[in-house]
CSV table of C-alpha atoms and ligand atoms in Angstrom, one decimal:
chain,number,residue,atom,x,y,z
A,1,MET,CA,79.3,118.9,97.2
A,2,GLY,CA,75.6,118.2,96.8
A,3,GLU,CA,73.1,120.8,95.8
A,4,GLU,CA,71.5,120.7,99.2
A,5,GLN,CA,74.6,122.3,100.7
A,6,GLY,CA,74.5,125.0,98.1
A,7,MET,CA,70.8,125.4,98.6
A,8,LYS,CA,71.3,125.6,102.4
A,9,GLY,CA,73.8,128.4,101.8
A,10,SER,CA,71.4,130.2,99.5
A,11,HIS,CA,68.8,130.2,102.3
A,12,GLY,CA,71.4,131.7,104.7
A,13,GLY,CA,71.7,128.4,106.6
A,14,GLU,CA,75.4,129.0,106.7
A,15,SER,CA,77.5,132.1,107.6
A,16,GLY,CA,78.6,134.1,104.6
A,17,MET,CA,82.1,132.6,104.4
A,18,GLU,CA,80.9,129.0,105.0
A,19,GLY,CA,78.5,129.5,102.0
A,20,VAL,CA,81.4,130.9,99.9
A,21,ALA,CA,83.6,128.0,100.8
A,22,ALA,CA,80.9,125.6,99.8
A,23,MET,CA,80.6,127.4,96.4
A,24,GLU,CA,84.4,127.2,96.0
A,25,ALA,CA,84.2,123.4,96.5
A,26,CYS,CA,81.5,123.2,93.8
A,27,TYR,CA,83.8,124.7,91.2
A,28,GLN,CA,86.5,122.1,91.6
A,29,GLY,CA,84.7,119.9,89.0
A,30,PHE,CA,84.0,122.7,86.5
A,31,ASN,CA,84.6,121.5,82.9
A,32,PRO,CA,85.3,124.4,80.5
A,33,ALA,CA,84.6,122.3,77.3
A,34,ALA,CA,81.3,121.0,78.6
A,35,TYR,CA,80.3,124.5,79.8
A,36,LEU,CA,81.1,126.0,76.4
A,37,GLN,CA,79.1,123.2,74.7
A,38,TYR,CA,76.0,123.8,76.9
A,39,ASN,CA,75.9,127.5,76.4
A,40,TYR,CA,77.9,128.6,73.4
A,41,THR,CA,76.7,126.3,70.6
A,42,ALA,CA,73.3,126.2,69.0
A,43,PRO,CA,70.4,126.7,69.8
A,44,ARG,CA,71.7,129.4,72.2
A,45,ALA,CA,74.4,130.4,69.9
A,46,ASP,CA,72.5,130.3,66.6
A,47,PHE,CA,73.7,133.2,64.5
A,48,HIS,CA,71.0,132.6,61.8
A,49,ARG,CA,68.1,132.8,64.3
A,50,ARG,CA,67.0,136.3,65.0
A,51,ASP,CA,65.7,135.5,68.5
A,52,SER,CA,68.8,133.6,69.5
A,53,ILE,CA,70.5,134.9,72.6
A,54,VAL,CA,73.9,135.4,71.1
A,55,PRO,CA,73.0,138.1,68.5
A,56,TRP,CA,71.1,140.0,71.3
A,57,LYS,CA,74.1,139.8,73.7
A,58,LEU,CA,76.7,140.7,71.2
A,59,SER,CA,74.6,143.6,70.0
A,60,CYS,CA,74.3,144.9,73.5
A,61,LEU,CA,78.1,144.8,73.9
A,62,HIS,CA,78.7,146.4,70.5
A,63,LYS,CA,76.3,149.3,71.3
A,64,ALA,CA,77.9,149.9,74.7
A,65,PHE,CA,81.3,150.3,73.2
A,66,THR,CA,80.3,152.2,70.0
A,67,GLU,CA,77.1,154.2,70.5
A,68,GLU,CA,77.6,154.9,74.2
A,69,GLY,CA,81.3,155.5,73.5
A,70,LEU,CA,82.8,153.5,76.3
A,71,ARG,CA,86.6,153.6,75.7
A,72,GLY,CA,89.8,154.0,77.7
A,73,GLU,CA,93.1,152.4,78.6
A,74,VAL,CA,92.3,149.5,80.9
A,75,LEU,CA,89.3,147.1,80.9
A,76,VAL,CA,89.0,144.1,83.3
A,77,ASP,CA,86.7,141.2,82.5
A,78,VAL,CA,85.9,139.6,85.9
A,79,GLY,CA,85.2,135.9,86.0
A,80,SER,CA,85.9,135.4,82.3
A,81,GLY,CA,85.6,131.6,82.5
A,82,PRO,CA,86.6,130.0,79.2
A,83,THR,CA,84.9,132.6,77.1
A,84,LEU,CA,86.0,135.5,74.9
A,85,TYR,CA,82.8,136.8,73.3
A,86,GLN,CA,82.4,139.4,76.0
A,87,VAL,CA,85.5,141.4,75.0
A,88,MET,CA,85.3,141.1,71.2
A,89,SER,CA,83.8,144.6,70.8
A,90,ALA,CA,85.8,146.1,73.7
A,91,CYS,CA,89.1,145.1,72.1
A,92,GLU,CA,88.7,147.9,69.5
A,93,HIS,CA,88.3,150.6,72.2
A,94,PHE,CA,90.8,149.7,74.9
A,95,ASP,CA,94.6,149.6,75.0
A,96,ARG,CA,94.8,146.9,77.6
A,97,ILE,CA,92.4,144.1,78.5
A,98,ILE,CA,92.8,141.9,81.6
A,99,LEU,CA,91.0,138.6,81.6
A,100,SER,CA,90.4,136.9,85.0
A,101,ASP,CA,89.1,133.7,86.5
A,102,PHE,CA,89.1,131.8,89.7
A,103,LEU,CA,90.0,128.5,88.1
A,104,GLU,CA,93.3,127.7,86.5
A,105,VAL,CA,91.6,125.3,84.1
A,106,ASN,CA,89.7,128.3,82.7
A,107,ARG,CA,92.7,130.6,82.6
A,108,ASN,CA,94.6,127.9,80.7
A,109,GLU,CA,91.7,127.6,78.2
A,110,LEU,CA,91.9,131.4,77.5
A,111,LEU,CA,95.7,131.3,77.3
A,112,LYS,CA,95.6,128.4,74.8
A,113,TRP,CA,93.5,130.6,72.4
A,114,LEU,CA,95.5,133.8,73.1
A,115,GLN,CA,98.7,131.9,72.1
A,116,GLY,CA,97.1,130.9,68.8
A,117,GLY,CA,96.2,127.4,69.8
A,118,GLU,CA,93.0,125.4,69.3
A,119,GLY,CA,90.6,125.9,72.2
A,120,SER,CA,87.6,123.9,73.1
A,121,LEU,CA,85.3,126.2,71.0
A,122,ASP,CA,85.8,127.8,67.6
A,123,TRP,CA,85.2,131.5,68.3
A,124,THR,CA,85.3,132.3,64.5
A,125,PRO,CA,81.5,132.7,64.2
A,126,TYR,CA,81.5,135.1,67.1
A,127,LEU,CA,84.3,137.2,65.7
A,128,GLN,CA,82.6,137.2,62.3
A,129,HIS,CA,79.3,138.4,63.8
A,130,VAL,CA,81.0,141.2,65.8
A,131,CYS,CA,82.8,142.3,62.6
A,132,GLU,CA,79.5,142.5,60.8
A,133,LEU,CA,78.0,144.6,63.7
A,134,GLU,CA,81.0,146.9,63.2
A,135,GLY,CA,80.2,147.3,59.5
A,136,ARG,CA,83.2,145.2,58.5
A,137,SER,CA,83.4,142.2,56.2
A,138,PRO,CA,83.1,138.9,58.1
A,139,THR,CA,86.5,138.0,56.6
A,140,ALA,CA,88.0,140.7,58.9
A,141,TRP,CA,87.6,138.2,61.8
A,142,ARG,CA,91.3,137.4,61.5
A,143,GLU,CA,92.3,141.0,62.1
A,144,LYS,CA,89.9,141.1,65.0
A,145,ALA,CA,91.4,138.0,66.5
A,146,GLU,CA,94.9,139.5,66.2
A,147,ARG,CA,93.7,142.8,67.7
A,148,LEU,CA,92.1,140.8,70.7
A,149,ARG,CA,95.4,138.8,71.1
A,150,SER,CA,97.4,142.0,71.1
A,151,VAL,CA,95.4,143.9,73.7
A,152,VAL,CA,94.9,141.1,76.2
A,153,THR,CA,98.0,141.6,78.4
A,154,ASP,CA,97.1,139.4,81.4
A,155,VAL,CA,95.0,136.4,82.4
A,156,LEU,CA,94.9,136.6,86.2
A,157,PRO,CA,93.4,134.8,89.1
A,158,VAL,CA,90.4,136.6,90.7
A,159,ASP,CA,88.1,136.0,93.7
A,160,VAL,CA,85.2,138.4,93.9
A,161,HIS,CA,84.6,137.5,97.5
A,162,GLN,CA,87.8,139.1,98.5
A,163,PRO,CA,87.8,142.8,99.3
A,164,HIS,CA,90.6,143.1,96.7
A,165,PRO,CA,89.6,140.6,94.1
A,166,LEU,CA,92.8,140.9,91.9
A,167,PRO,CA,96.5,140.4,92.7
A,168,PRO,CA,98.1,143.5,94.2
A,169,GLY,CA,99.6,145.9,91.7
A,170,THR,CA,97.4,144.7,88.8
A,171,LEU,CA,95.7,148.0,88.2
A,172,PRO,CA,96.7,151.7,88.2
A,173,HIS,CA,96.1,153.3,91.6
A,174,SER,CA,93.0,155.1,90.2
A,175,GLY,CA,91.5,151.8,89.0
A,176,ALA,CA,90.3,150.4,85.7
A,177,ASP,CA,88.4,152.5,83.2
A,178,CYS,CA,85.8,149.8,82.6
A,179,LEU,CA,84.7,146.4,84.1
A,180,VAL,CA,82.8,143.7,82.3
A,181,SER,CA,81.5,140.7,84.2
A,182,SER,CA,79.1,138.1,82.8
A,183,PHE,CA,77.3,135.3,84.5
A,184,CYS,CA,79.8,135.4,87.4
A,185,LEU,CA,78.5,137.1,90.6
A,186,GLU,CA,75.2,135.2,90.8
A,187,SER,CA,76.9,132.0,89.9
A,188,VAL,CA,79.5,132.1,92.6
A,189,SER,CA,77.5,133.7,95.5
A,190,PRO,CA,75.5,131.6,98.0
A,191,ASP,CA,72.9,134.3,98.6
A,192,LEU,CA,71.9,137.8,97.6
A,193,ALA,CA,73.9,139.4,100.4
A,194,SER,CA,77.0,137.7,99.1
A,195,PHE,CA,76.2,138.8,95.6
A,196,THR,CA,75.9,142.4,96.7
A,197,ARG,CA,79.1,142.3,98.7
A,198,ALA,CA,80.9,140.9,95.7
A,199,LEU,CA,79.5,143.7,93.6
A,200,GLY,CA,80.9,146.2,96.1
A,201,HIS,CA,84.3,144.5,95.8
A,202,LEU,CA,84.2,145.1,92.1
A,203,SER,CA,83.6,148.8,92.6
A,204,ARG,CA,87.0,149.1,94.2
A,205,LEU,CA,88.6,148.0,90.9
A,206,LEU,CA,86.9,150.8,89.0
A,207,ARG,CA,88.0,154.4,88.8
A,208,ARG,CA,85.5,157.2,89.6
A,209,GLY,CA,83.6,157.9,86.4
A,210,GLY,CA,84.4,154.4,85.2
A,211,HIS,CA,81.8,152.0,83.7
A,212,LEU,CA,80.5,148.6,84.7
A,213,LEU,CA,78.9,146.3,82.2
A,214,LEU,CA,77.2,143.6,84.3
A,215,ILE,CA,75.6,140.7,82.5
A,216,GLY,CA,73.8,137.9,84.2
A,217,ALA,CA,71.0,135.4,84.7
A,218,LEU,CA,67.5,136.1,85.9
A,219,GLY,CA,65.5,133.5,87.7
A,220,GLU,CA,68.3,130.9,87.7
A,221,SER,CA,68.8,128.6,90.7
A,222,PHE,CA,71.4,126.2,89.2
A,223,TYR,CA,73.5,125.4,86.2
A,224,LEU,CA,75.6,122.5,85.0
A,225,GLY,CA,79.3,123.2,85.3
A,226,ALA,CA,80.1,119.7,84.0
A,227,PRO,CA,78.0,116.6,83.3
A,228,GLY,CA,76.1,116.0,86.5
A,229,LEU,CA,77.7,119.0,88.4
A,230,ARG,CA,74.8,121.2,89.5
A,231,ILE,CA,76.2,124.5,90.7
A,232,PRO,CA,73.7,126.5,92.8
A,233,VAL,CA,73.0,130.1,91.6
A,234,VAL,CA,71.4,132.9,93.5
A,235,SER,CA,68.1,133.5,91.7
A,236,LEU,CA,67.8,137.2,90.8
A,237,GLU,CA,65.0,139.4,89.8
A,238,GLU,CA,65.5,142.6,87.9
A,239,SER,CA,64.6,144.7,90.9
A,240,GLN,CA,67.3,142.9,93.0
A,241,VAL,CA,70.0,143.7,90.4
A,242,CYS,CA,69.0,147.3,90.4
A,243,SER,CA,68.9,147.5,94.2
A,244,SER,CA,72.3,145.9,94.6
A,245,LEU,CA,73.8,148.2,92.0
A,246,ARG,CA,72.3,151.2,93.9
A,247,VAL,CA,73.4,149.9,97.3
A,248,CYS,CA,77.0,149.6,96.0
A,249,GLY,CA,77.0,153.2,94.8
A,250,TYR,CA,76.7,152.7,91.1
A,251,ASN,CA,74.5,154.9,88.9
A,252,LEU,CA,72.4,152.6,86.7
A,253,LEU,CA,72.4,154.0,83.1
A,254,ARG,CA,70.6,151.3,81.2
A,255,LEU,CA,69.1,147.9,81.8
A,256,SER,CA,68.1,145.5,79.0
A,257,VAL,CA,66.5,142.1,79.5
A,258,TYR,CA,66.2,139.1,77.2
A,259,HIS,CA,63.5,136.5,78.0
A,260,LEU,CA,64.5,133.0,76.9
A,261,PRO,CA,62.3,131.3,74.3
A,262,PRO,CA,61.1,127.9,75.5
A,263,ASP,CA,63.3,125.9,73.1
A,264,MET,CA,66.4,127.5,74.6
A,265,LYS,CA,65.6,126.0,78.0
A,266,LEU,CA,67.9,122.9,77.6
A,267,GLY,CA,68.1,121.5,81.1
A,268,VAL,CA,71.6,122.8,81.5
A,269,ASP,CA,70.2,125.4,83.8
A,270,ASP,CA,66.8,126.9,84.7
A,271,VAL,CA,67.6,130.5,83.6
A,272,THR,CA,64.5,132.4,82.5
A,273,GLY,CA,66.1,135.6,81.3
A,274,VAL,CA,69.4,137.5,80.8
A,275,PHE,CA,70.0,141.0,82.0
A,276,PHE,CA,72.5,143.5,80.6
A,277,ALA,CA,73.2,146.4,83.0
A,278,GLU,CA,75.3,149.5,82.1
A,279,ALA,CA,76.3,151.4,85.2
A,280,ARG,CA,78.8,154.1,86.2
A,281,LYS,CA,80.8,154.7,89.3
A,282,PRO,CA,80.2,158.4,90.2
B,1,LIG,C1,79.0,130.8,84.8
B,1,LIG,S1,80.7,131.1,84.6
B,1,LIG,C2,80.8,132.6,83.6
B,1,LIG,C3,81.8,132.5,82.6
B,1,LIG,C4,81.8,133.6,81.5
B,1,LIG,N1,82.0,134.9,82.1
B,1,LIG,C5,80.5,133.6,80.6
B,1,LIG,O1,80.0,134.7,80.3
B,1,LIG,O2,80.0,132.5,80.3
B,1,LIG,C6,81.2,131.6,86.2
B,1,LIG,C7,82.7,131.8,86.3
B,1,LIG,O3,83.0,132.3,87.6
B,1,LIG,C8,84.3,131.7,88.1
B,1,LIG,N2,84.3,131.8,89.5
B,1,LIG,C9,84.1,130.9,90.4
B,1,LIG,N3,84.3,131.3,91.7
B,1,LIG,C10,84.7,132.6,91.5
B,1,LIG,C11,85.1,133.6,92.4
B,1,LIG,N4,85.1,133.4,93.8
B,1,LIG,N5,85.5,134.8,92.0
B,1,LIG,C12,85.5,135.1,90.6
B,1,LIG,N6,85.1,134.1,89.7
B,1,LIG,C13,84.7,132.9,90.2
B,1,LIG,C14,84.2,130.3,87.5
B,1,LIG,O4,85.5,129.7,87.5
B,1,LIG,C15,83.5,130.5,86.2
B,1,LIG,O5,84.4,130.6,85.2
B,2,LIG,O1,72.6,133.8,77.5
B,2,LIG,S1,73.3,132.7,77.1
B,2,LIG,O2,72.5,131.6,76.6
B,2,LIG,C1,74.1,132.1,78.6
B,2,LIG,C2,75.4,132.0,78.7
B,2,LIG,C3,76.0,131.5,79.9
B,2,LIG,C4,75.2,131.1,80.9
B,2,LIG,C5,73.8,131.2,80.8
B,2,LIG,C6,73.2,131.7,79.6
B,2,LIG,C7,72.9,130.8,81.9
B,2,LIG,N1,73.5,130.0,82.9
B,2,LIG,C8,74.7,130.7,83.3
B,2,LIG,C9,75.3,130.0,84.5
B,2,LIG,F1,76.2,130.8,85.1
B,2,LIG,C10,75.8,130.7,82.2
B,2,LIG,N2,74.4,133.1,76.1
B,2,LIG,C11,75.0,132.0,75.3
B,2,LIG,C12,75.3,132.5,73.8
B,2,LIG,S2,76.2,133.9,73.8
B,2,LIG,C13,75.3,135.0,74.9
B,2,LIG,C14,75.1,134.3,76.2
């Protein structure tokens, strides 16, 4: 599907569901290995560079699960893709983590690592960095990897455009204690209305009093899901993220923003910033 169809959807030129179907078609060529290469290797993932995105992002996640004390039984990561960094802090504070993605190719990438195999990316530097944030030796990364493998109980299909995004019976009736979702909603929604509807669908997965950690791109209109595969993204401003959270009934507790240095603009997307929103369902 060409970008113009996606762009047409992002201007409301199609009905909501037509735009969603167009987005779905876009994802058929998604390449996990390429995606990981574009976003999760240097310079974006340079652990020795203080202004790199990855130390900032992992620090936000670490603080949320330690200083803010997020903990509980069940955490769901929505739209996991082929990545694991987003649950490396959480795995110390939850008994059960459910990973989820729309594409089988991404679920298989996760399952490969979870079953001890070699994935498309070596997550060791991420595990070591999170151990250091926790005041542990970096050599504790093996224990952290085993902890993560032990608490991830499911890797499930998910569709945030469905009123019930996960398979029936996945969660306790009251819902999950915590949701994490990173770079998903804005990357799969044809427009802001669809993004906000999807955010509302996520709320149904969360118990009252539960927390949402929503991470995403600001000012992004496309990204490469594979060589030459431009996937349209609904371009968000901070104020729109805050408004969508409020419209969906969340209480916004904290919003942090990272502005990308010029040398981290690599052509694989046109993202200008990254937001980290911590919210609670009253
Ligand atoms: C930009 S990637 C984000 C991956 C990962 N969470 C990260 O932080 O890099 C967006 C993900 O959304 C998934 N996705 C596509 N359509 C979806 C849908 N309708 N519902 C949920 N996830 C979807 C894609 O398969 C992809 O893995
Ligand atoms: O912020 S990142 O550079 C990043 C990570 C993933 C993405 C983007 C940016 C922007 N485009 C998104 C398309 F959906 C995907 N980052 C990569 C290193 S670890 C923390 C997250």
